[in-house]
Structures are given as C-alpha cells and as structure tokens.
Amino acid sequence: PTPKAPTYDSVKSQKPQVIGSHSGQRVNATFVTLARNSDLWDMVKSIRTVEDRFNHNYNYDWVFLNDEEFDDEFKKLTTALVSGKTHYGVIPEEHWSYPEWIDQDKAKEARQEMDRKKIIYGGSESYRHMCRYESGFFFRHPLMMNFEYYWRVEPSIELYCDVDSDPFRFMKENNKKYSFVISLYEYAATIPTLWDSVKKFTGSHPEHISEGNAMEFISNDGGETYNNCHFWSNFEIGSLEWLRSDAYIDYFTTLDKDGGFFYERWGDAPVHSIAASMMLKKEEIHFWDDIAYYHVPFTHCPSDEKKRLDLRCSCQPKDNFDWKDYSCTKHWFDITKTEKPNGWDTKYD
Ligand code: GDP
Ligand code: MN
C-alpha cells in the first residue's frame, strides 16, 4: 500500500524539537513574513537561508501573515523548515481594503495613469494594499502583539554570511529601534505628495519630532524637501513597541487620511524611513554591516575582507551596493560621522 502523504497537522504534531545552542538566551522577538500561498517556494528558500545562517542556533518563532488563509501545503513546508514555532494569521478585512474616505474611482484612475507611465507596480491594486499594510498594520496583528522585536523576511532573499550573534539581543541591549542593511533613493514618481503629508504631520504634531534625530538623512535642506533617501524595508529588524507608539500611529493616521497609498503609490520603505529619521534619535537607528543580504536586485556584502572570512561569507565584494551612486548608505555614514569599513574604497571592474 502507498503510504499516506503527510498533512500539516501530522508535520506539526511530529515536529522534532531541536534545541539550538543559544535558544535559552532569546529575547522576545519573532520573524515576520507577509506572503501569498503562491510565494511558497520562494519563501522556502528564504527560510533555509535564515535558518542555516542564524536561526538554527536560536529557534525564534516565525509569524506568517496573509490576506487569505494559508493553505495546508504552505503551512506544512514552512513549519517543517522553521526551527522555532510557526504562527499563521489572516489579515482582518479592514486592514486590507479601502477606508471610507478614499474615492475609489480616483484611485482607479491613478492606477491607470501610473500604468501608462510604466511606473513599477503603478497599475497594481494589491501592491498598494500591501504597502499600506506594511506601513500601518502588521505590527498590530493579534499574532504580533506579544512580541517586542521583529525581523522582516521576504520571499527569495539570501543571507551570505553567518549571523554569529543575536541581532534581536543587540537591538535590545543597545536601545536600537530600527535597523537596515541597504538604503537607496526612492522612485520619485511614486510619492509626489508624500512630503506634503509629512509636513502636515510635523506641523500638527511637533511633540513627536525627536531631538538629535536623523533628519539630515532624509532632507538636505533642513526639512524643506525630501531627498528620497530611504532604508530598504524588505529587510528590517525593529522595535514593535516603537511602531505601536502614539507617535508612529499619529504619523501613519495622518498619512493614511491623505490617501497617497491609493492615489499615488507610497511605499512602506519611505514611510518607515521618514518616521524613523524624524521620530527616533540617530543612535536608535542601526546599520548592519555584518548581515550580508540580497533581495533582487541589490546586495549588501561587507567591504572588509577579514569580516567576510570570519563570517564565512559567500558574497562577492564587487556586488556590494553600499558605495554605489544610487545608495544612500555613504550619506548615512557621513551624517552619523561614522568611519567607513576597511576596503570600502577598493575598486572592482
Ligand atoms: P517588491 O519586493 O517590492 O518587489 O514586492 P514583493 O512582491 O516582494 O512584495 C512585498 C512583500 O509582500 C512580500 O513579502 C510578498 O510576499 C508580500 N505580498 C505582496 N503582495 C501581496 C498580496 O497581494 N498578498 C499577500 N498576502 N502578500 C503579498
Ligand atoms: Mn520583495
């Protein structure tokens, strides 16, 4: 007789408990992924890379969120691969739909216009719901409420070096609230009025603007205009408590009322980055040189050869995006007056 194919329930109940060498030292944190069922095979690759380079030693939980129910195949495979506990959540309808103040005809025209102009994802409705969800809601999903820190992981990413100490613990012990590996300039056509909305917020909520913030990262003229620099949000390790703070919620609410998630195509990357740069102290934002990362089409690979060898990296330094023209990371080093790593000025051809 042919043996019965495993189900999600059988995989879950028979999952062997492999306790990582550092699992006793965990902080209250989780991986989080927003994905569709059709993202399964790309997600499997991301989980393997995260487990192999880091999480097999720690067994952190992993929360998966979706605007539909995850199917059994998705749950079975991801549960088998993640060394920690897995959680699967459906997004409440009101967090993935049009608020009543949005004119849906106007939104549709905006999509058609951006599609004609060949703006990336310009014609997509679901992409807009996704960006709004990542901007304002994922951190308040019931499954996220018990955690203090999150690490966002998207399908088809790569980690190219060992992560040999715990980034979550680093965040907590050093009072970091937001962190990034890649930064770059946003495509201006997706955010024509974002900065107007931001200024409306700073005008009505000056109490949320922090002293010693990183405003210089996002504006070259003291806040008059946006220079389009942002942290690339497909990778983030951050504080959920910060995102759940009154300051951040007031900010998101102001932006959301102006409708640019639908009438334009505001990305969660500039939305998070502007918030972090205005509302946190510079020192509360961290750049990870040690976490070598790829999400199409950019790579962060440590410039310092000793670091690449120590961390058993498999990336090529010539692919590192940090010091290229379209990256904002050099600007980040300048405004934080940080010394650049060894090898940053090596030329590759
Ligand atoms: P890109 O990185 O900007 O090209 O956008 P992605 O296609 O990678 O989408 C960003 C994240 O949102 C990924 O984790 C996707 O899996 C997820 N995502 C995008 N669109 C949807 C959607 O319609 N539904 C769900 N559940 N997840 C989505
Ligand atoms: Mn992506």
XYZ file of C-alpha atoms and ligand atoms in Angstrom:
378
model
C 0.000 0.000 0.000
C 1.211 3.563 -0.737
C 1.949 5.421 2.468
C -0.346 8.387 3.150
C 1.088 11.799 2.270
C 1.883 13.883 5.336
C -0.571 16.626 6.278
C 0.137 19.912 8.027
C -1.278 18.506 11.259
C 0.928 15.419 11.151
C 4.039 17.515 10.421
C 3.164 19.892 13.211
C 2.480 17.221 15.818
C 5.546 15.146 14.950
C 7.969 18.022 14.522
C 11.205 17.056 16.259
C 12.305 19.555 18.861
C 15.858 20.514 18.013
C 17.088 22.921 20.629
C 19.642 25.387 19.291
C 22.746 26.075 21.344
C 21.592 29.624 22.194
C 17.865 29.125 22.379
C 17.884 29.761 26.123
C 19.085 33.337 25.585
C 16.350 34.551 23.302
C 14.716 37.938 23.655
C 11.021 38.410 22.948
C 11.153 38.544 19.167
C 9.892 36.932 16.000
C 10.480 36.699 12.302
C 7.555 38.027 10.282
C 6.613 37.416 6.682
C 3.732 38.718 4.628
C 3.120 36.296 1.785
C 0.649 34.679 -0.581
C 0.241 30.926 -0.921
C 1.861 31.257 -4.337
C 5.028 32.615 -2.647
C 5.653 29.225 -1.006
C 8.695 28.059 -2.992
C 10.392 31.435 -2.843
C 9.668 31.538 0.872
C 11.173 28.104 1.390
C 14.490 29.461 0.069
C 14.386 32.420 2.444
C 13.639 30.233 5.440
C 16.531 27.882 4.618
C 18.984 30.754 4.360
C 17.791 32.332 7.628
C 17.839 29.001 9.459
C 21.246 27.939 8.104
C 22.948 31.255 8.797
C 21.271 32.089 12.091
C 18.070 30.686 13.470
C 19.029 27.018 13.887
C 21.044 28.217 16.897
C 18.203 30.292 18.354
C 14.835 28.840 17.288
C 12.982 32.152 17.141
C 9.287 31.995 16.221
C 8.022 32.935 12.789
C 4.749 34.708 12.067
C 3.232 34.400 8.584
C 0.537 36.858 7.541
C -1.706 36.750 4.500
C -4.820 38.496 3.232
C -6.251 34.970 2.626
C -5.994 31.729 4.622
C -2.692 29.942 4.200
C -3.248 26.533 2.652
C -2.021 23.282 4.223
C 0.855 22.918 1.791
C 2.224 26.332 2.788
C 1.852 25.589 6.483
C 3.294 22.077 6.218
C 6.508 23.073 4.485
C 7.204 26.220 6.430
C 6.517 24.521 9.754
C 8.890 21.706 8.816
C 11.663 24.191 7.966
C 11.414 26.762 10.752
C 13.245 25.670 13.912
C 11.006 27.787 16.160
C 7.238 27.872 16.486
C 5.236 28.958 13.461
C 2.066 31.065 13.512
C -0.298 31.737 10.633
C -2.585 34.751 10.571
C -5.241 36.115 8.280
C -5.303 39.883 7.938
C -8.565 41.452 9.071
C -10.558 42.807 6.136
C -10.472 46.385 7.452
C -6.664 46.398 7.211
C -6.647 45.293 3.568
C -9.429 47.285 1.923
C -10.380 50.864 1.124
C -11.070 53.209 4.042
C -14.393 55.055 3.613
C -12.682 58.388 2.836
C -10.969 57.018 -0.275
C -12.547 57.843 -3.629
C -12.174 54.513 -5.415
C -12.773 55.973 -8.885
C -9.979 58.437 -8.328
C -7.767 55.593 -7.089
C -8.508 53.550 -10.200
C -7.671 56.467 -12.497
C -4.417 56.959 -10.648
C -3.524 53.290 -11.204
C -4.300 53.517 -14.909
C -2.254 56.681 -15.278
C 0.749 55.186 -13.462
C 0.438 52.033 -15.528
C 0.587 54.098 -18.733
C 3.700 55.800 -17.399
C 5.247 52.331 -16.774
C 5.865 53.062 -13.109
C 6.809 49.830 -11.351
C 3.697 48.295 -9.729
C 1.929 51.516 -10.796
C -1.131 49.649 -12.035
C -1.368 47.198 -9.151
C -4.143 47.426 -6.593
C -2.868 44.603 -4.345
C 0.603 46.146 -4.153
C -0.986 49.283 -2.703
C -2.859 47.317 -0.043
C 0.403 45.532 0.739
C 2.356 48.800 1.162
C -0.366 50.283 3.351
C -0.500 47.119 5.448
C 3.265 47.062 5.986
C 3.185 50.776 6.776
C 0.421 50.782 9.314
C -0.888 47.426 10.428
C 1.374 44.365 10.540
C 2.729 45.283 13.978
C -0.777 45.361 15.449
C -1.893 41.994 14.128
C -3.026 39.886 17.127
C -0.203 37.379 16.485
C 2.367 40.191 16.758
C 1.053 41.747 19.940
C 3.052 39.554 22.331
C 6.406 40.325 20.723
C 8.820 43.190 21.318
C 11.035 42.963 18.197
C 10.555 41.749 14.627
C 12.758 40.749 11.724
C 11.011 41.069 8.381
C 11.824 38.408 5.804
C 10.548 38.365 2.228
C 10.495 35.501 -0.273
C 13.693 34.765 -2.260
C 16.176 36.629 -0.131
C 19.697 35.421 0.686
C 21.920 35.806 3.727
C 25.528 35.472 2.609
C 27.370 35.439 5.945
C 26.862 33.699 9.267
C 24.933 35.794 11.726
C 27.079 34.779 14.673
C 25.472 36.828 17.408
C 21.839 37.616 18.053
C 20.636 40.798 16.273
C 17.496 40.937 18.431
C 19.573 40.923 21.601
C 21.807 43.598 20.104
C 18.750 45.767 19.440
C 17.505 45.388 22.981
C 20.819 45.813 24.763
C 21.783 48.860 22.724
C 18.368 50.506 22.740
C 18.022 50.333 18.942
C 14.549 50.828 17.484
C 15.070 50.413 13.745
C 17.782 48.885 11.597
C 18.675 48.366 7.946
C 21.204 46.787 5.577
C 20.532 48.597 2.296
C 19.436 52.173 1.629
C 18.711 53.926 -1.652
C 16.779 56.671 -3.422
C 13.048 56.191 -3.883
C 11.485 56.469 -7.319
C 10.036 59.994 -7.000
C 7.047 59.360 -9.281
C 5.566 57.027 -6.646
C 5.451 59.683 -3.918
C 4.681 63.157 -5.415
C 2.845 64.452 -2.313
C 4.286 62.255 0.461
C 6.451 65.035 1.824
C 3.485 67.475 1.910
C 1.687 64.971 4.081
C 4.738 64.530 6.299
C 4.917 68.299 6.775
C 1.267 68.373 7.726
C 2.102 65.822 10.408
C 5.137 67.682 11.727
C 3.048 70.876 11.841
C 0.242 69.297 13.827
C 2.414 67.025 15.998
C 5.677 68.818 16.746
C 5.806 66.874 20.043
C 6.624 63.676 18.128
C 9.745 65.056 16.462
C 12.798 63.889 18.334
C 15.840 65.941 19.293
C 19.015 64.564 17.793
C 17.088 62.793 15.055
C 18.363 61.721 11.646
C 16.512 64.403 9.649
C 19.705 65.025 7.678
C 19.422 61.531 6.249
C 16.139 62.354 4.504
C 16.445 66.077 3.840
C 19.340 68.167 2.569
C 17.653 71.487 3.378
C 16.578 71.155 6.999
C 13.223 69.535 6.275
C 12.016 71.738 3.408
C 12.186 68.923 0.846
C 12.675 65.160 0.807
C 15.873 63.875 -0.781
C 14.229 60.462 -1.441
C 16.683 58.503 0.709
C 15.128 55.527 2.432
C 16.027 52.314 4.194
C 15.054 49.329 2.075
C 12.229 47.777 4.073
C 12.148 44.268 2.615
C 14.766 43.738 5.362
C 14.037 45.279 8.731
C 14.832 44.426 12.305
C 12.941 46.780 14.552
C 11.019 47.520 17.686
C 7.336 46.670 17.552
C 6.763 48.860 20.571
C 8.031 51.848 18.659
C 5.686 51.128 15.742
C 2.828 50.756 18.213
C 3.657 54.095 19.917
C 1.310 57.100 19.765
C 3.924 58.951 17.747
C 4.064 56.379 14.972
C 0.309 55.762 14.953
C -0.442 59.517 14.742
C 2.009 59.717 11.853
C 0.526 56.781 9.959
C -3.009 58.040 10.555
C -2.180 61.484 9.138
C -0.607 59.954 6.035
C -3.395 57.452 5.564
C -6.062 60.198 5.643
C -4.354 61.945 2.737
C -4.859 58.881 0.566
C -1.456 58.639 -1.104
C -1.289 54.884 -0.562
C -4.078 54.707 -3.169
C -3.926 57.959 -5.171
C -0.168 57.616 -5.598
C 1.853 54.522 -4.722
C 3.515 55.294 -1.451
C 5.859 52.513 -0.395
C 6.261 51.294 3.164
C 10.014 51.865 2.812
C 9.880 55.678 2.590
C 7.020 55.720 5.107
C 9.002 53.773 7.730
C 12.254 55.560 6.907
C 10.844 59.052 7.253
C 9.248 58.101 10.565
C 12.468 56.593 11.906
C 14.524 59.560 10.744
C 12.229 62.132 12.379
C 10.968 60.392 15.481
C 13.984 58.442 16.693
C 17.370 59.595 17.809
C 20.129 58.920 15.298
C 21.689 56.437 17.707
C 18.464 54.441 17.812
C 18.876 53.535 14.129
C 21.424 50.862 13.261
C 23.197 49.899 10.055
C 24.156 46.196 9.895
C 27.431 45.766 8.097
C 27.641 42.158 9.377
C 24.391 40.967 7.827
C 25.134 40.224 4.176
C 21.874 40.332 2.290
C 20.346 40.019 -1.139
C 16.903 40.934 -2.381
C 16.608 41.381 -6.103
C 18.352 43.470 -7.468
C 20.686 44.677 -4.659
C 23.305 43.102 -2.401
C 24.930 44.165 0.799
C 28.293 42.406 1.175
C 30.748 43.529 3.883
C 33.640 45.530 2.439
C 36.150 44.236 4.975
C 37.815 41.010 3.876
C 38.554 39.879 7.427
C 34.872 40.124 8.253
C 33.926 38.113 5.163
C 36.335 35.363 6.132
C 35.382 35.316 9.816
C 31.692 35.081 8.977
C 32.196 32.514 6.190
C 30.578 34.808 3.635
C 29.776 33.661 0.129
C 29.115 37.089 -1.434
C 31.447 38.937 -3.773
C 32.537 42.368 -2.562
C 32.192 43.757 -6.080
C 28.426 43.246 -5.788
C 28.172 45.378 -2.660
C 25.732 48.238 -3.265
C 26.716 50.451 -0.296
C 29.173 52.746 -2.022
C 27.481 52.927 -5.418
C 25.858 56.146 -6.598
C 22.291 55.086 -6.103
C 22.839 54.030 -2.476
C 22.211 56.403 0.446
C 24.499 54.457 2.784
C 27.514 56.722 2.191
C 25.261 59.619 3.176
C 24.267 57.690 6.319
C 27.934 57.267 7.281
C 28.500 60.981 6.648
C 25.622 62.267 8.744
C 26.357 59.867 11.602
C 30.065 60.708 11.361
C 30.939 57.029 11.273
C 34.159 55.676 9.848
C 33.674 53.559 6.747
C 34.807 49.914 6.954
C 38.155 48.707 5.650
C 38.030 48.078 1.932
C 35.154 50.470 1.254
C 37.171 52.310 -1.411
C 38.516 49.227 -3.214
C 37.758 49.491 -6.929
C 36.397 46.468 -8.792
C 35.928 46.139 -12.521
P 8.817 44.005 -4.042
O 9.849 43.436 -3.106
O 8.605 45.467 -3.827
O 9.055 43.645 -5.462
O 7.398 43.357 -3.645
P 7.033 41.857 -3.290
O 6.240 41.260 -4.411
O 8.221 41.098 -2.805
O 6.022 42.077 -2.080
C 6.469 42.513 -0.816
C 6.023 41.532 0.270
O 4.617 41.500 0.349
C 6.463 40.104 0.015
O 6.712 39.502 1.279
C 5.264 39.472 -0.662
O 5.203 38.097 -0.419
C 4.110 40.217 0.013
N 2.950 40.458 -0.854
C 2.890 41.229 -1.970
N 1.650 41.273 -2.477
C 0.879 40.516 -1.663
C -0.510 40.154 -1.661
O -1.303 40.566 -2.507
N -0.938 39.334 -0.653
C -0.079 38.875 0.319
N -0.572 38.074 1.251
N 1.220 39.194 0.348
C 1.696 39.996 -0.620
Mn 10.227 41.535 -2.396
